[in-house]
CSV table of C-alpha atoms in Angstrom, one decimal:
chain,number,residue,atom,x,y,z
A,1,MET,CA,102.2,-15.7,-9.7
A,2,GLU,CA,101.9,-18.6,-11.8
A,3,LYS,CA,101.6,-22.2,-9.6
A,4,ILE,CA,104.6,-23.2,-12.1
A,5,GLN,CA,107.9,-21.1,-13.9
A,6,LEU,CA,110.7,-22.3,-15.8
A,7,LEU,CA,112.7,-19.6,-16.2
A,8,PRO,CA,116.3,-19.4,-17.8
A,9,PHE,CA,118.9,-18.6,-14.9
A,10,ILE,CA,122.4,-19.3,-16.2
A,11,THR,CA,124.7,-20.2,-19.3
A,12,ILE,CA,128.0,-22.2,-18.7
A,13,GLU,CA,130.6,-22.2,-21.6
A,14,GLY,CA,132.7,-25.4,-21.7
A,15,ILE,CA,130.5,-27.9,-20.9
A,16,GLY,CA,128.6,-29.7,-23.1
A,17,ALA,CA,126.1,-32.7,-23.4
A,18,ALA,CA,124.8,-31.8,-19.7
A,19,SER,CA,123.1,-35.5,-17.9
A,20,GLY,CA,123.1,-34.6,-14.2
A,21,ILE,CA,124.0,-31.4,-11.9
A,22,VAL,CA,123.8,-31.5,-8.2
A,23,TYR,CA,123.4,-28.1,-6.2
A,24,LEU,CA,125.6,-27.9,-3.0
A,25,ASP,CA,127.1,-24.9,-1.0
A,26,ASN,CA,126.7,-22.4,-4.3
A,27,SER,CA,128.0,-24.4,-6.7
A,28,LEU,CA,126.9,-26.5,-9.9
A,29,PHE,CA,128.5,-30.2,-10.2
A,30,ILE,CA,127.6,-30.9,-13.6
A,31,VAL,CA,128.8,-34.3,-15.5
A,32,SER,CA,127.8,-34.4,-19.1
A,33,ASP,CA,127.3,-38.1,-20.9
A,34,ASN,CA,129.8,-37.5,-23.3
A,35,SER,CA,133.1,-36.1,-20.9
A,36,ASN,CA,135.1,-38.1,-18.9
A,37,PHE,CA,135.9,-34.9,-16.1
A,38,LEU,CA,133.2,-34.1,-13.3
A,39,TYR,CA,132.5,-30.0,-13.4
A,40,GLN,CA,132.5,-27.7,-10.5
A,41,TYR,CA,130.9,-24.6,-11.4
A,42,ARG,CA,131.6,-21.6,-8.3
A,43,ILE,CA,128.1,-19.1,-9.6
A,44,THR,CA,129.3,-16.3,-7.4
A,45,GLU,CA,132.8,-16.5,-9.1
A,46,LYS,CA,131.5,-17.1,-11.7
A,47,SER,CA,134.1,-19.6,-12.3
A,48,LEU,CA,134.2,-23.7,-14.2
A,49,GLU,CA,136.8,-26.0,-12.5
A,50,LYS,CA,137.2,-29.5,-14.2
A,51,ILE,CA,138.2,-32.4,-12.2
A,52,LYS,CA,139.9,-35.5,-13.9
A,53,LEU,CA,138.4,-38.8,-13.2
A,54,PHE,CA,140.4,-41.2,-15.1
A,55,GLU,CA,144.2,-41.3,-16.3
A,56,ASN,CA,144.8,-41.0,-20.3
A,57,ARG,CA,141.7,-40.0,-21.3
A,58,PRO,CA,140.7,-37.1,-23.4
A,59,GLU,CA,138.0,-34.6,-21.4
A,60,ILE,CA,135.5,-35.6,-24.6
A,61,SER,CA,135.5,-39.3,-25.8
A,62,PRO,CA,133.7,-40.5,-29.2
A,63,LYS,CA,130.5,-41.8,-28.4
A,64,LYS,CA,131.3,-45.3,-29.0
A,65,ASP,CA,133.7,-45.0,-26.0
A,66,LYS,CA,132.3,-42.8,-23.6
A,67,ALA,CA,131.4,-43.6,-20.2
A,68,ASP,CA,127.5,-42.6,-20.6
A,69,PHE,CA,127.5,-40.9,-17.4
A,70,GLU,CA,123.8,-39.9,-17.2
A,71,ALA,CA,123.4,-40.1,-13.2
A,72,LEU,CA,125.1,-37.8,-10.3
A,73,THR,CA,123.7,-38.2,-7.0
A,74,LEU,CA,124.8,-36.7,-3.4
A,75,PHE,CA,125.5,-39.5,-0.4
A,76,ASP,CA,128.0,-39.5,2.6
A,77,ASN,CA,129.5,-35.9,1.7
A,78,LYS,CA,130.5,-37.9,-1.6
A,79,LEU,CA,128.9,-37.5,-5.2
A,80,TYR,CA,128.8,-40.6,-7.3
A,81,LEU,CA,128.7,-40.5,-10.9
A,82,PHE,CA,126.9,-43.5,-12.6
A,83,GLY,CA,127.5,-44.6,-16.2
A,84,SER,CA,123.9,-46.0,-18.0
A,85,GLY,CA,124.8,-49.0,-18.8
A,86,SER,CA,124.3,-49.3,-21.8
A,87,SER,CA,127.2,-50.8,-23.5
A,88,LYS,CA,130.0,-52.4,-21.4
A,89,ILE,CA,132.6,-49.7,-21.3
A,90,ARG,CA,129.3,-47.9,-19.6
A,91,ASN,CA,129.1,-49.9,-16.8
A,92,THR,CA,131.2,-47.9,-14.6
A,93,ARG,CA,130.9,-45.4,-11.4
A,94,VAL,CA,132.9,-43.2,-9.9
A,95,THR,CA,133.3,-41.7,-6.6
A,96,TYR,CA,134.4,-38.3,-5.9
A,97,ASN,CA,134.9,-37.4,-2.5
A,98,LEU,CA,134.0,-34.0,-1.7
A,99,GLU,CA,136.2,-33.5,1.8
A,100,ASN,CA,139.7,-35.3,0.5
A,101,LYS,CA,139.1,-34.9,-3.2
A,102,GLU,CA,139.3,-38.3,-4.0
A,103,VAL,CA,138.1,-40.6,-6.8
A,104,LYS,CA,137.6,-43.8,-6.9
A,105,GLU,CA,136.3,-46.0,-9.7
A,106,LYS,CA,134.6,-48.8,-9.5
A,107,ASN,CA,133.4,-51.5,-12.5
A,108,LEU,CA,129.5,-52.6,-11.8
A,109,THR,CA,128.5,-54.8,-14.7
A,110,ARG,CA,127.9,-57.4,-12.4
A,111,ILE,CA,124.7,-55.2,-10.9
A,112,TYR,CA,124.2,-54.1,-13.8
A,113,LYS,CA,123.9,-57.7,-15.3
A,114,ARG,CA,121.2,-58.2,-12.3
A,115,LEU,CA,119.4,-55.2,-13.1
A,116,ALA,CA,118.9,-56.6,-16.7
A,117,ASP,CA,117.9,-60.1,-15.6
A,118,THR,CA,115.4,-59.0,-12.9
A,119,ILE,CA,113.1,-57.7,-16.0
A,120,SER,CA,114.6,-60.0,-18.5
A,121,ILE,CA,115.8,-57.4,-21.0
A,122,ALA,CA,119.4,-57.5,-23.1
A,123,ALA,CA,122.5,-55.9,-21.5
A,124,ASP,CA,121.9,-53.2,-24.2
A,125,GLU,CA,118.1,-52.3,-23.2
A,126,LEU,CA,119.6,-51.2,-20.0
A,127,ASN,CA,119.3,-47.3,-19.6
A,128,ILE,CA,120.2,-45.7,-16.0
A,129,GLU,CA,119.6,-42.0,-16.1
A,130,GLY,CA,119.0,-41.4,-12.0
A,131,VAL,CA,120.0,-42.9,-9.1
A,132,ILE,CA,118.9,-42.0,-5.4
A,133,SER,CA,121.0,-43.4,-2.5
A,134,THR,CA,120.0,-44.3,1.0
A,135,GLU,CA,121.2,-46.3,3.7
A,136,GLU,CA,119.2,-49.4,3.0
A,137,LEU,CA,118.6,-48.9,-0.6
A,138,THR,CA,119.7,-48.1,-4.3
A,139,TYR,CA,117.2,-46.9,-6.2
A,140,PHE,CA,117.9,-46.7,-10.0
A,141,PHE,CA,115.9,-45.0,-12.7
A,142,GLN,CA,115.3,-46.9,-15.8
A,143,ARG,CA,114.6,-44.9,-18.6
A,144,GLY,CA,112.1,-47.1,-21.2
A,145,ASN,CA,112.6,-45.9,-24.4
A,146,GLY,CA,114.2,-48.8,-26.1
A,147,ALA,CA,112.3,-51.4,-27.8
A,148,ASN,CA,110.9,-53.4,-24.7
A,149,ALA,CA,109.7,-49.9,-23.2
A,150,GLN,CA,109.6,-50.7,-19.7
A,151,ASN,CA,110.1,-47.6,-17.8
A,152,GLY,CA,110.6,-48.2,-13.9
A,153,VAL,CA,112.2,-47.8,-10.9
A,154,PHE,CA,115.0,-50.7,-9.5
A,155,CYS,CA,115.3,-50.8,-5.8
A,156,TYR,CA,118.5,-52.4,-4.8
A,157,ASP,CA,119.2,-53.5,-1.5
A,158,ASN,CA,122.7,-52.5,-0.7
A,159,LYS,CA,122.7,-55.5,2.0
A,160,SER,CA,121.1,-58.3,0.9
A,161,LYS,CA,121.9,-57.3,-3.0
A,162,THR,CA,118.5,-58.4,-4.1
A,163,VAL,CA,116.8,-56.1,-6.3
A,164,GLN,CA,112.8,-55.6,-6.9
A,165,PHE,CA,111.5,-53.5,-9.5
A,166,LYS,CA,108.6,-51.2,-10.1
A,167,LEU,CA,107.3,-50.5,-13.9
A,168,ILE,CA,106.1,-47.0,-14.3
A,169,THR,CA,103.8,-45.8,-16.8
A,170,LEU,CA,104.0,-41.8,-17.5
A,171,PRO,CA,101.8,-39.7,-20.0
A,172,LYS,CA,102.8,-39.3,-23.4
A,173,LEU,CA,104.2,-36.2,-25.2
A,174,LYS,CA,102.9,-35.7,-28.9
A,175,GLY,CA,102.5,-39.6,-28.6
A,176,VAL,CA,104.9,-41.1,-27.4
A,177,ALA,CA,105.7,-41.9,-23.9
A,178,ALA,CA,108.0,-39.9,-21.9
A,179,THR,CA,110.5,-41.4,-19.5
A,180,PHE,CA,112.3,-40.8,-16.8
A,181,THR,CA,115.4,-38.5,-17.6
A,182,ASP,CA,116.7,-38.6,-13.6
A,183,ALA,CA,115.9,-38.2,-9.9
A,184,ILE,CA,116.1,-36.9,-6.3
A,185,LEU,CA,115.3,-37.6,-3.1
A,186,VAL,CA,113.6,-34.2,-1.4
A,187,GLU,CA,112.5,-35.5,2.7
A,188,ASP,CA,110.7,-38.3,1.8
A,189,LYS,CA,109.7,-37.6,-2.1
A,190,ILE,CA,110.4,-38.6,-5.4
A,191,PHE,CA,110.8,-36.2,-8.0
A,192,PHE,CA,112.1,-37.0,-11.0
A,193,LEU,CA,112.2,-35.7,-14.7
A,194,ALA,CA,111.1,-37.4,-17.8
A,195,ALA,CA,111.1,-36.6,-21.3
A,196,ALA,CA,110.0,-38.1,-25.0
A,197,GLU,CA,112.0,-38.8,-27.1
A,198,ASP,CA,111.1,-40.1,-30.9
A,199,THR,CA,113.5,-43.3,-31.2
A,200,LEU,CA,113.4,-46.9,-29.7
A,201,SER,CA,117.1,-47.5,-29.1
A,202,THR,CA,119.2,-46.5,-25.8
A,203,TYR,CA,122.0,-46.1,-27.9
A,204,ASP,CA,121.1,-43.4,-30.8
A,205,ASP,CA,119.7,-40.2,-30.3
A,206,GLY,CA,115.9,-38.9,-31.5
A,207,GLU,CA,113.3,-36.4,-32.4
A,208,ILE,CA,113.1,-34.2,-28.6
A,209,LEU,CA,109.2,-34.0,-28.2
A,210,GLY,CA,109.5,-32.7,-24.6
A,211,SER,CA,110.1,-32.5,-20.9
A,212,LEU,CA,108.0,-33.2,-17.5
A,213,ILE,CA,108.5,-33.5,-14.0
A,214,GLY,CA,106.4,-35.7,-11.6
A,215,ARG,CA,106.5,-36.7,-8.1
A,216,MET,CA,106.5,-40.1,-6.4
A,217,ASN,CA,106.3,-41.7,-2.9
A,218,LEU,CA,108.7,-43.5,-1.5
A,219,GLN,CA,107.5,-46.5,-0.3
A,220,THR,CA,104.7,-47.5,-2.5
A,221,MET,CA,106.0,-45.5,-5.8
A,222,ALA,CA,102.7,-44.0,-6.6
A,223,VAL,CA,103.0,-41.5,-9.0
A,224,ASP,CA,101.1,-37.9,-7.1
A,225,PHE,CA,101.4,-35.9,-10.5
A,226,THR,CA,103.1,-34.7,-13.5
A,227,GLU,CA,102.9,-31.9,-15.1
A,228,LYS,CA,104.7,-30.9,-18.7
A,229,ILE,CA,107.4,-28.1,-18.5
A,230,SER,CA,108.7,-27.8,-22.2
A,231,ASP,CA,107.8,-29.2,-25.7
A,232,THR,CA,111.6,-28.7,-27.1
A,233,ASN,CA,114.2,-29.3,-24.3
A,234,LYS,CA,115.2,-32.8,-22.9
A,235,PHE,CA,115.8,-32.4,-19.5
A,236,GLU,CA,118.2,-34.7,-18.1
A,237,GLY,CA,119.2,-33.1,-14.4
A,238,LEU,CA,117.2,-31.7,-11.9
A,239,THR,CA,118.7,-30.7,-8.3
A,240,LEU,CA,116.8,-28.9,-5.5
A,241,HIS,CA,118.1,-24.9,-5.1
A,242,LYS,CA,115.6,-23.5,-2.9
A,243,LYS,CA,112.7,-25.1,-0.9
A,244,THR,CA,110.1,-22.9,1.7
A,245,ALA,CA,106.8,-23.4,3.0
A,246,THR,CA,105.1,-21.9,0.2
A,247,GLN,CA,107.7,-22.8,-2.5
A,248,MET,CA,110.3,-25.3,-4.5
A,249,GLU,CA,113.0,-23.8,-6.5
A,250,PHE,CA,114.7,-26.9,-8.6
A,251,LEU,CA,117.5,-26.2,-11.2
A,252,LEU,CA,117.5,-28.2,-14.4
A,253,CYS,CA,120.3,-29.1,-16.8
A,254,GLU,CA,119.4,-30.2,-20.8
A,255,ASP,CA,120.7,-32.7,-23.1
A,256,ASN,CA,121.0,-30.8,-26.7
A,257,ASP,CA,122.2,-34.2,-28.3
A,258,ASN,CA,125.3,-31.4,-30.0
A,259,GLU,CA,128.8,-31.1,-29.8
A,260,VAL,CA,128.6,-27.5,-28.7
A,261,MET,CA,130.0,-27.0,-25.1
A,262,LYS,CA,127.8,-24.6,-23.5
A,263,THR,CA,124.8,-25.3,-21.1
A,264,ASP,CA,122.3,-24.3,-19.9
A,265,ILE,CA,120.6,-23.9,-16.3
A,266,TYR,CA,117.1,-23.8,-15.7
A,267,LEU,CA,114.5,-22.4,-12.9
A,268,LEU,CA,111.5,-24.3,-12.2
A,269,LYS,CA,109.8,-23.1,-9.5
A,270,LEU,CA,106.5,-24.8,-8.5
A,271,GLU,CA,103.9,-23.5,-5.5
A,272,THR,CA,103.9,-26.3,-3.0
A,273,ASN,CA,99.9,-26.0,-3.6
A,274,PHE,CA,100.5,-27.1,-6.6
A,275,TRP,CA,99.9,-30.6,-5.8
A,276,PHE,CA,97.4,-30.3,-3.5
């Protein structure tokens, strides 16, 4: 058996531009960067539920008006949806309580400004694509595909509100540096996705040049390994599906950068001796 395999898993009708995914109790929770809804797809029943996040907003927003949810993370039985921060309207965090189904909204403008100021970039250069939450720290994964090309991780201290930034250089795909598109914590290791896109804008899309997966040390932020997994897909969402002594399985979603309301979910299998 190959040490790494990328396979089709399911296709979900009714969701487009998928940008974040969480697998929980045989359901997929998915966010879309142009939608004002959180989606829950029950795999066994093949049913899709749409969870409204805002009053008086349509399901799909035009590009200039979208909240641009690019990160979805699970912590303490709550799902957190984060806007990318690349414009004022994209500075929102929404919390969905899985127990009581309550939806709460928070403006992150002050926090996002602190992140941007830490690395001296303009507000529209911020591009948060992944978030990992712990009791002490929140890790914001900055996709450094803007003009200043600062790809890395903000470590935000939840108590002191201080910020540290670790610059992360990733391999090039077809001559363009790959930059973060999502990250998750598995035990004490960070697994991340990155994609290469032929653009210097955090706002405008470019030609997709491929995607890779990698692993980082949570304490040092050192990259243990990276491996290209596609020449053509821009994978933007990553979640753990299954872990055994010999294999890890992840589910991935991709953003096709089009208006089609259909999402392909992929299964990525890694042999655990892959990185040894």
